[in-house]
CSV table of N, CA and C and ligand atoms in Angstrom, one decimal:
chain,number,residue,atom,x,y,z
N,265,UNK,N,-281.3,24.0,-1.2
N,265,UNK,CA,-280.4,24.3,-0.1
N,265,UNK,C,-281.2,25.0,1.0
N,266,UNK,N,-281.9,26.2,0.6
N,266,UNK,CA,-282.3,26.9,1.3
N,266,UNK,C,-283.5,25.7,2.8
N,267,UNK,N,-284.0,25.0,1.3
N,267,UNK,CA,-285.0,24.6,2.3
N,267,UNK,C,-284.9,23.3,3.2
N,268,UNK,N,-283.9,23.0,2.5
N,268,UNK,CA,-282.9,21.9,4.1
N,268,UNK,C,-282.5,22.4,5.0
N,269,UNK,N,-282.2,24.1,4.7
N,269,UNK,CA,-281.9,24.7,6.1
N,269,UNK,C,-282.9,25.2,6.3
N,270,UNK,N,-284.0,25.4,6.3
N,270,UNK,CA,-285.4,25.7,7.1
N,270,UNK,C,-286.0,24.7,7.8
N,271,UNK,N,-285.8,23.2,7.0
N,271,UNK,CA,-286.5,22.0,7.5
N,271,UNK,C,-285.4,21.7,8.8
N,272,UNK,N,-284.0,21.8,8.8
N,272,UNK,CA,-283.2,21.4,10.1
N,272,UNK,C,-283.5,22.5,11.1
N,273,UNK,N,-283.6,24.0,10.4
N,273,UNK,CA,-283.9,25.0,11.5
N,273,UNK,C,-285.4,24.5,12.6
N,274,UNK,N,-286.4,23.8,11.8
N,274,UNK,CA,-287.9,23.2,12.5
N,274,UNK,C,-287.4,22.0,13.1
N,275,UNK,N,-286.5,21.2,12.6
N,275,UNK,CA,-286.2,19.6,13.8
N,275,UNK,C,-285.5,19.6,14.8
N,276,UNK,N,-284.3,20.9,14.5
N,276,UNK,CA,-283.8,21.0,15.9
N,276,UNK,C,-284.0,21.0,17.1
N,277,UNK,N,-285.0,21.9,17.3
N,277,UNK,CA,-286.1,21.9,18.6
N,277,UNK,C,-286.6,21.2,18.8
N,278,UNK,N,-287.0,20.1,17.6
N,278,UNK,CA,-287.5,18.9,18.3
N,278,UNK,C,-286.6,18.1,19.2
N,279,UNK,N,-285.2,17.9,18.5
N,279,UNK,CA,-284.3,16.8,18.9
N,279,UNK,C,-283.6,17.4,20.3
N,280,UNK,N,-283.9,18.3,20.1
N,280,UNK,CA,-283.2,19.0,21.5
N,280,UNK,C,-284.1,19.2,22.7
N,281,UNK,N,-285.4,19.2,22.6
N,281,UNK,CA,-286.4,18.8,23.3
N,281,UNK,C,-286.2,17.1,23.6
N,282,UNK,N,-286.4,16.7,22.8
N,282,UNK,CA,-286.3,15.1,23.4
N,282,UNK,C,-285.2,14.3,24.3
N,283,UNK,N,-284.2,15.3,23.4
N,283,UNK,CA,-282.8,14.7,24.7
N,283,UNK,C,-282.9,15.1,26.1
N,284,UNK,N,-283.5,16.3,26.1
N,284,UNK,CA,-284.4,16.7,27.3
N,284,UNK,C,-284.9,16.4,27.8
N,285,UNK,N,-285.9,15.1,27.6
N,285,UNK,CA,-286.6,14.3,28.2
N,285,UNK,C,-285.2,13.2,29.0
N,286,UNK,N,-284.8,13.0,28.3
N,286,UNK,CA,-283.5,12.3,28.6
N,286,UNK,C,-282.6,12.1,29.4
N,287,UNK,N,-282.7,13.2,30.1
N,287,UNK,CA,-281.7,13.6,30.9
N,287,UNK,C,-281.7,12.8,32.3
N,288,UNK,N,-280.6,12.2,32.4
N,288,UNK,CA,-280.8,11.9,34.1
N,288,UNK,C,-281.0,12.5,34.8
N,289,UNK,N,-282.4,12.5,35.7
N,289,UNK,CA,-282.5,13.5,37.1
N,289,UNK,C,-281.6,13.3,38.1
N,290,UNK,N,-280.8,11.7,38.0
N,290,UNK,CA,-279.9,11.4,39.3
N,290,UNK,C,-278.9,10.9,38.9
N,291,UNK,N,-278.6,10.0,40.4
N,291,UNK,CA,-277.6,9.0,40.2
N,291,UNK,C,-277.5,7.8,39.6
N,292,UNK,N,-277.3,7.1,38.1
N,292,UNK,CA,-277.7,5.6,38.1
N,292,UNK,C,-276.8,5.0,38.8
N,293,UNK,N,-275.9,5.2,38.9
N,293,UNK,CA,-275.6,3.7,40.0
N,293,UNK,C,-275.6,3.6,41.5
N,294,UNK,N,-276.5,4.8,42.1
N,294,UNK,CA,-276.7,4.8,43.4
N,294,UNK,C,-278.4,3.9,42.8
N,295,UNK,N,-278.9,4.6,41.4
N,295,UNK,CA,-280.4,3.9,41.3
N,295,UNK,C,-280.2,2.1,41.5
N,296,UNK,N,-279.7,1.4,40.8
N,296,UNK,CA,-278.8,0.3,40.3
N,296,UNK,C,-279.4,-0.6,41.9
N,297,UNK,N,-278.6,-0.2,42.8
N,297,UNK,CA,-279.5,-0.7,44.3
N,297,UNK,C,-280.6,-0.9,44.2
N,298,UNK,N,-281.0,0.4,44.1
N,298,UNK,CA,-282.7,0.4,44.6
N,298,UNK,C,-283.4,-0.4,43.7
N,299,UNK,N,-283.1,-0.3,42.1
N,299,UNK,CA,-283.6,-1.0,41.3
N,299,UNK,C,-283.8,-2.1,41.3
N,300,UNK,N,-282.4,-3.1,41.9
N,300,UNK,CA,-282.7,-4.4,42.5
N,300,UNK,C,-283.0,-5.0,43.9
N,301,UNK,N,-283.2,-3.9,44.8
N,301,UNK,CA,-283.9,-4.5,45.7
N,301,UNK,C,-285.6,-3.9,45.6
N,302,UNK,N,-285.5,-3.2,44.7
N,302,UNK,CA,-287.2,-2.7,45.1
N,302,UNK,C,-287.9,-3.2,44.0
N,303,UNK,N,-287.6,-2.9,42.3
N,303,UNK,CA,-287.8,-2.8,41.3
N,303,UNK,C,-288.0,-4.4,40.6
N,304,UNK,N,-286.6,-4.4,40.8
N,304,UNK,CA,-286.7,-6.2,40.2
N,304,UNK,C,-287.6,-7.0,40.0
N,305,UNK,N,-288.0,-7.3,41.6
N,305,UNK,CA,-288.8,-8.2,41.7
N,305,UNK,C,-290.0,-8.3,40.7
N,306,UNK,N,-290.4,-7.3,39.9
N,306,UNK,CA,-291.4,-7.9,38.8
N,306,UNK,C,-291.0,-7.1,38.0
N,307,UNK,N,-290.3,-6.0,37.7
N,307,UNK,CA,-289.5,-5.7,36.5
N,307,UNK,C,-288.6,-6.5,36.0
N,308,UNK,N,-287.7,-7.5,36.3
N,308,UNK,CA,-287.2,-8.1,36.3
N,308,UNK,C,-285.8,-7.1,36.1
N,309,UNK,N,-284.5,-8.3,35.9
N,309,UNK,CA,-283.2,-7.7,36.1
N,309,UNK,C,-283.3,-7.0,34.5
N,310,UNK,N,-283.5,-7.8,33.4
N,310,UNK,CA,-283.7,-7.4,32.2
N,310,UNK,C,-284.4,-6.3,31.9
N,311,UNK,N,-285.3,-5.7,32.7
N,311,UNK,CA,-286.0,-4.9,32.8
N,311,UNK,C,-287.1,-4.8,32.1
N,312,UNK,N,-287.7,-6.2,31.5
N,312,UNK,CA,-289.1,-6.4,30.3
N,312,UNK,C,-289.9,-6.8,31.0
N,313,UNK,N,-289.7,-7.2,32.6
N,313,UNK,CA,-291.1,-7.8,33.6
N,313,UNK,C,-291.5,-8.9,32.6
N,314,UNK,N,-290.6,-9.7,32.3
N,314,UNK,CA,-291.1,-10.9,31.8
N,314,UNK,C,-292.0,-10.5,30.7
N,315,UNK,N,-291.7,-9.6,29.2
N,315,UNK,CA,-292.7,-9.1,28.5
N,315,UNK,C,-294.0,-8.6,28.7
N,316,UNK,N,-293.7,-7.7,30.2
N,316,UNK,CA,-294.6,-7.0,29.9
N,316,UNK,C,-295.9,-7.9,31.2
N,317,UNK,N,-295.6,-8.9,31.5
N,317,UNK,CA,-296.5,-10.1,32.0
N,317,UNK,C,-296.3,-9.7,33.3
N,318,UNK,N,-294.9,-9.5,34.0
N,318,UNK,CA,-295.4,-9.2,35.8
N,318,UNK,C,-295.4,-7.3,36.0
N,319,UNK,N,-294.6,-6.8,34.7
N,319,UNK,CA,-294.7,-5.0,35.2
N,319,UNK,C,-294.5,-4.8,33.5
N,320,UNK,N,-294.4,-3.2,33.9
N,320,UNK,CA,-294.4,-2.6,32.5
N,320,UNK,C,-293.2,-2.7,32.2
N,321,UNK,N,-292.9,-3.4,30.2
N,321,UNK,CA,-291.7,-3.0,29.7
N,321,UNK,C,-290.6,-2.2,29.7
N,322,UNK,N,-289.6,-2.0,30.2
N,322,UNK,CA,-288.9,-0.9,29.4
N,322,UNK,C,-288.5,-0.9,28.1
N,323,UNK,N,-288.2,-2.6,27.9
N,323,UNK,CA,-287.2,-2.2,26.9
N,323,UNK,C,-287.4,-2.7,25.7
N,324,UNK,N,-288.8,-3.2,25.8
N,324,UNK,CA,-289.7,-3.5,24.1
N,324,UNK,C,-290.9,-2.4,24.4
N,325,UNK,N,-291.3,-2.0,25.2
N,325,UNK,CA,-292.9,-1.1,25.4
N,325,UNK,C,-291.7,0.3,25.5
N,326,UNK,N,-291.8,1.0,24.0
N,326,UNK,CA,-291.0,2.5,24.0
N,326,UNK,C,-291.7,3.3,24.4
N,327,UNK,N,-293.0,3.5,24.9
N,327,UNK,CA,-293.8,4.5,25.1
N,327,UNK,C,-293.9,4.8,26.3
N,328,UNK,N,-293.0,3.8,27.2
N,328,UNK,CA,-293.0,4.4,28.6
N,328,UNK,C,-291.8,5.6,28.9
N,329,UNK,N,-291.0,4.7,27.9
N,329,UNK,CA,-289.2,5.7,28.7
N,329,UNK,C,-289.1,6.8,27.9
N,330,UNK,N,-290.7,7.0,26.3
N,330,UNK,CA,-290.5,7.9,26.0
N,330,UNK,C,-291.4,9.2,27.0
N,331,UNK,N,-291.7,8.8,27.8
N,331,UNK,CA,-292.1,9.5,29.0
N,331,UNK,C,-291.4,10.7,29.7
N,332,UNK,N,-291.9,12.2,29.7
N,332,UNK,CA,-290.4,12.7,30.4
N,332,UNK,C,-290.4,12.5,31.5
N,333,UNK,N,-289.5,13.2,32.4
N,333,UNK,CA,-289.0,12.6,33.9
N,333,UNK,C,-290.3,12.9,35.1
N,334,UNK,N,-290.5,13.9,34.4
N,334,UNK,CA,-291.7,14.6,35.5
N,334,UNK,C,-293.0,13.5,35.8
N,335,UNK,N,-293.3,12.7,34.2
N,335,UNK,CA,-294.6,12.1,34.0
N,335,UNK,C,-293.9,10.9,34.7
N,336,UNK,N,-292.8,10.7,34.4
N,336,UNK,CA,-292.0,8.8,34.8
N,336,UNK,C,-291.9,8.8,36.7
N,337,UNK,N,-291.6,10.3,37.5
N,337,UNK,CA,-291.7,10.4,39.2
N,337,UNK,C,-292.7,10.3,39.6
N,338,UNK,N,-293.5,10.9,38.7
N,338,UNK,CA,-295.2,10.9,39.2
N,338,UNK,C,-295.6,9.7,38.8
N,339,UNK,N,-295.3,8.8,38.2
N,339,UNK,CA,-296.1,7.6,38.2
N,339,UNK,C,-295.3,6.8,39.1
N,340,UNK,N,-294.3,7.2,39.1
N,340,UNK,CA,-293.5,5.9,40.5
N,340,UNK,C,-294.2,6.5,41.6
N,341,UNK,N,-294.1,7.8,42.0
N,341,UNK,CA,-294.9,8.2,43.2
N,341,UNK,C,-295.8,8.0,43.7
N,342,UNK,N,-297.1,7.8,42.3
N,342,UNK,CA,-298.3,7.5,42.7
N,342,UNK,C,-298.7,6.0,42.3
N,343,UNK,N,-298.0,5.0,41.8
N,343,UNK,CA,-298.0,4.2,41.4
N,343,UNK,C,-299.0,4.1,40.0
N,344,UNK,N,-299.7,3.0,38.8
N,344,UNK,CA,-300.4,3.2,38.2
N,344,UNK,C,-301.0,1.5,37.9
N,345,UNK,N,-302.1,2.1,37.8
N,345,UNK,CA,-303.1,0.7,37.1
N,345,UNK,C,-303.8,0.0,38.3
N,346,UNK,N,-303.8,-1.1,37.7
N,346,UNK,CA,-304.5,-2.2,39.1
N,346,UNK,C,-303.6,-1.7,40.8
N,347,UNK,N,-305.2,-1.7,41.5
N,347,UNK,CA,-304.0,-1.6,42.9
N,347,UNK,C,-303.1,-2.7,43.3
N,348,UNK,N,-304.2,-3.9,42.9
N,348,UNK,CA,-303.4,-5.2,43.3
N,348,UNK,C,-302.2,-5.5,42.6
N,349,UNK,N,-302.5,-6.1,41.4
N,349,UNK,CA,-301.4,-6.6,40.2
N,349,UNK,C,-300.7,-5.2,39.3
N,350,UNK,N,-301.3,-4.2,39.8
N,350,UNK,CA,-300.7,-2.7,39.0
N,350,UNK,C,-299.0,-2.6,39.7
N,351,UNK,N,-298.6,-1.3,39.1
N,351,UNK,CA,-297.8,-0.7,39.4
N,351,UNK,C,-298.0,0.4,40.5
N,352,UNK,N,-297.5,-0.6,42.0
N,352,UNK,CA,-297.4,-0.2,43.6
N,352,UNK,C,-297.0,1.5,43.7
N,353,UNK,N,-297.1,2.2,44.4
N,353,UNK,CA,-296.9,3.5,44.8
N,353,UNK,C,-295.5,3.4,45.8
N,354,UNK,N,-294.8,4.3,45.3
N,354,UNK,CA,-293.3,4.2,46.3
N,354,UNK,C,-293.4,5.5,47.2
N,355,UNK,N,-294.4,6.1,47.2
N,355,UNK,CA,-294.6,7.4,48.1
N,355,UNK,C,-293.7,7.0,49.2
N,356,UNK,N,-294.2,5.8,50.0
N,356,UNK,CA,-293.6,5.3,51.5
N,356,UNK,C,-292.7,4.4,51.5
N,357,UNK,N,-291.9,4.5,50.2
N,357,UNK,CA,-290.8,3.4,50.0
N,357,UNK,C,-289.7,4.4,49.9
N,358,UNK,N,-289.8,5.1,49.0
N,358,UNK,CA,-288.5,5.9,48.6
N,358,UNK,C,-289.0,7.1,49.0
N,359,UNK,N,-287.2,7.9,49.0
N,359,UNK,CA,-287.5,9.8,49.3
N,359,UNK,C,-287.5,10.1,47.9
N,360,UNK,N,-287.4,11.7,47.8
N,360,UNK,CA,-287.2,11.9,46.5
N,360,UNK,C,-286.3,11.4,45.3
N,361,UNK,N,-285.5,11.6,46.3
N,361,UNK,CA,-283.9,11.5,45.3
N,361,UNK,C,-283.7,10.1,45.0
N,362,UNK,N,-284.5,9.1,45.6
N,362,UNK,CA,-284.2,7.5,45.0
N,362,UNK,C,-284.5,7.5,44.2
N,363,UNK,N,-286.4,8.1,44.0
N,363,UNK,CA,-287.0,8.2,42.3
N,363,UNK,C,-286.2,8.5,41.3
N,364,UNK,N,-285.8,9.4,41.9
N,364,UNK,CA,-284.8,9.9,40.7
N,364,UNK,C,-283.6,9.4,40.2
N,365,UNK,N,-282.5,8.3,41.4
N,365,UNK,CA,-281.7,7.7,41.0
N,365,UNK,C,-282.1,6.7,40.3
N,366,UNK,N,-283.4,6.0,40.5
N,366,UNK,CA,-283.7,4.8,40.0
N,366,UNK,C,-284.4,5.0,38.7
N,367,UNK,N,-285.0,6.2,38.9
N,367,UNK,CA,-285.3,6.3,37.2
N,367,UNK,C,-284.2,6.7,36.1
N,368,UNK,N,-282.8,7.1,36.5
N,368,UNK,CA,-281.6,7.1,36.1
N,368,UNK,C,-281.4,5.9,35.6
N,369,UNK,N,-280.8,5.1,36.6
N,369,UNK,CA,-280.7,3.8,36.1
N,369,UNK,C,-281.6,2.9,35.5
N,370,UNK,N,-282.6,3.0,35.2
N,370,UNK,CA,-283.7,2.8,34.0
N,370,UNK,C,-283.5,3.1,32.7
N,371,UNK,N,-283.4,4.7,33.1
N,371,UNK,CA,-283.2,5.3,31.6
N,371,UNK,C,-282.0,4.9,30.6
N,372,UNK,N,-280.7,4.8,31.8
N,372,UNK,CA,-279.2,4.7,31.0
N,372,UNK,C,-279.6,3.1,31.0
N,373,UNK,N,-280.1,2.0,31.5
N,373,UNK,CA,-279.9,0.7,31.3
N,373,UNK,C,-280.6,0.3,30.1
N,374,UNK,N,-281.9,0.5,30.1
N,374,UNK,CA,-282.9,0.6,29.5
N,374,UNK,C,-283.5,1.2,28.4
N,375,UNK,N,-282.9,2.3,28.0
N,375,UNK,CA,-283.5,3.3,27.3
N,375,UNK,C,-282.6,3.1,25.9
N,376,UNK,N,-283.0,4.0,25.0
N,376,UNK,CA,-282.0,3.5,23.5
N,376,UNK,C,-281.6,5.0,23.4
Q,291,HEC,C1,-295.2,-5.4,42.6
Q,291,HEC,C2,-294.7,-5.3,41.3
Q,291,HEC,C3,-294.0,-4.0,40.9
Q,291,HEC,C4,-292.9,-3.4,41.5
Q,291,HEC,C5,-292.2,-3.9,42.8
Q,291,HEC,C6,-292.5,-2.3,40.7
Q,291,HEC,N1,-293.3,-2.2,39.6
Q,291,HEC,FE1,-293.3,-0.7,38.2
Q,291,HEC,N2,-294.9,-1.6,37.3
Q,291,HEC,C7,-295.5,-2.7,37.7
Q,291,HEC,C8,-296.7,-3.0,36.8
Q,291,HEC,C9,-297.7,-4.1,36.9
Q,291,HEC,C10,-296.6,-1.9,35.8
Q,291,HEC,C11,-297.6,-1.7,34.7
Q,291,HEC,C12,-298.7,-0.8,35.2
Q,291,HEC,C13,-299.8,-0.5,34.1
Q,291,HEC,O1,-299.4,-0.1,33.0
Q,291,HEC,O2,-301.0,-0.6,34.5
Q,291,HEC,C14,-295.5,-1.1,36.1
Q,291,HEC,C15,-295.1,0.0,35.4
Q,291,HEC,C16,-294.1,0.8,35.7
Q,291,HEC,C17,-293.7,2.0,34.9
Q,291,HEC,C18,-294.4,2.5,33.7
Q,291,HEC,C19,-295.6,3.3,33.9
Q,291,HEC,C20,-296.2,3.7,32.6
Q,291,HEC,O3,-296.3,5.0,32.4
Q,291,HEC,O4,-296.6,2.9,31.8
Q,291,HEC,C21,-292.6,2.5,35.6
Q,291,HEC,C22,-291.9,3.8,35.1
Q,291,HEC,C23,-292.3,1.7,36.7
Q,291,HEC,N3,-293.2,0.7,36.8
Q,291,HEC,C24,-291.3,2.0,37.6
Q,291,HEC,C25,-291.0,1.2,38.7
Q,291,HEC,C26,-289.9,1.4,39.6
Q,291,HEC,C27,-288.9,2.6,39.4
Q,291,HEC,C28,-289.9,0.5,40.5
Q,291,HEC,C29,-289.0,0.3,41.7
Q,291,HEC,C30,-288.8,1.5,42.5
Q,291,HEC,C31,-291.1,-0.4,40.2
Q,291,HEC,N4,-291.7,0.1,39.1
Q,291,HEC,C32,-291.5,-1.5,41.0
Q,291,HEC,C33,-295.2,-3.5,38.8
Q,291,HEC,C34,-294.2,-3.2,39.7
């Protein structure tokens, strides 16, 4: 007994950290827009970029949305990978608060 309640007292923190990552920074359905006018086009609507083939998965590649919010703005910000075929920089596309709507609606569409 005792030691099921020592092993939940050590996971809790974990699980409550993680939902943490979780959290919507914004609006999803103000992101939902942006998503399909900016995002789409090689993430696709499904949001798998065609497996992965024109952008990064969301929703078979788990290792991105397990990302927390800070690491997921800063890579929309700065974009990542190839300049050409990579993932573009939104510095001069979006203000703040779009990143954050649109990584909303990522997270709640896309995420498990
Ligand atoms: C011109 C095509 C293109 C557009 C437009 C695009 N992306 Fe991407 N995105 C990519 C590619 C390619 C990757 C994979 C980059 C890599 O891993 O090298 C990617 C990866 C990502 C990742 C995962 C980064 C990681 O840590 O692995 C996120 C998050 C992301 N994109 C968000 C967005 C958002 C939000 C938008 C719209 C505001 C967007 N992308 C628009 C091509 C695009």
């Amino acid at each position: 007994m005792l030691t099921i309640f020592r092993k939940l007292l050590l996971v809790l923190p974990l699980v409550s950290l993680s939902t943490m990552a979780a959290e919507l920074p914004g609006d999803p359905a103000a992101g939902e827009e942006i998503y399909i006018d900016v995002c789409e086009e090689c993430h696709q609507l499904d949001g798998t970029g065609e497996n992965g083939a024109t952008a990064g998965d969301f929703v078979n590649d788990k290792k991105i949305l397990s990302q927390s919010n800070e690491e997921l703005l800063q890579t929309i910000f700065d974009g990542k990978g190839d300049p050409i075929d990579g993932m573009p920089s939104m510095r001069d596309e979006l203000s703040d608060q779009e990143m954050k709507d649109v990584l909303s609606y990522i997270r709640q569409t896309f995420g498990s």
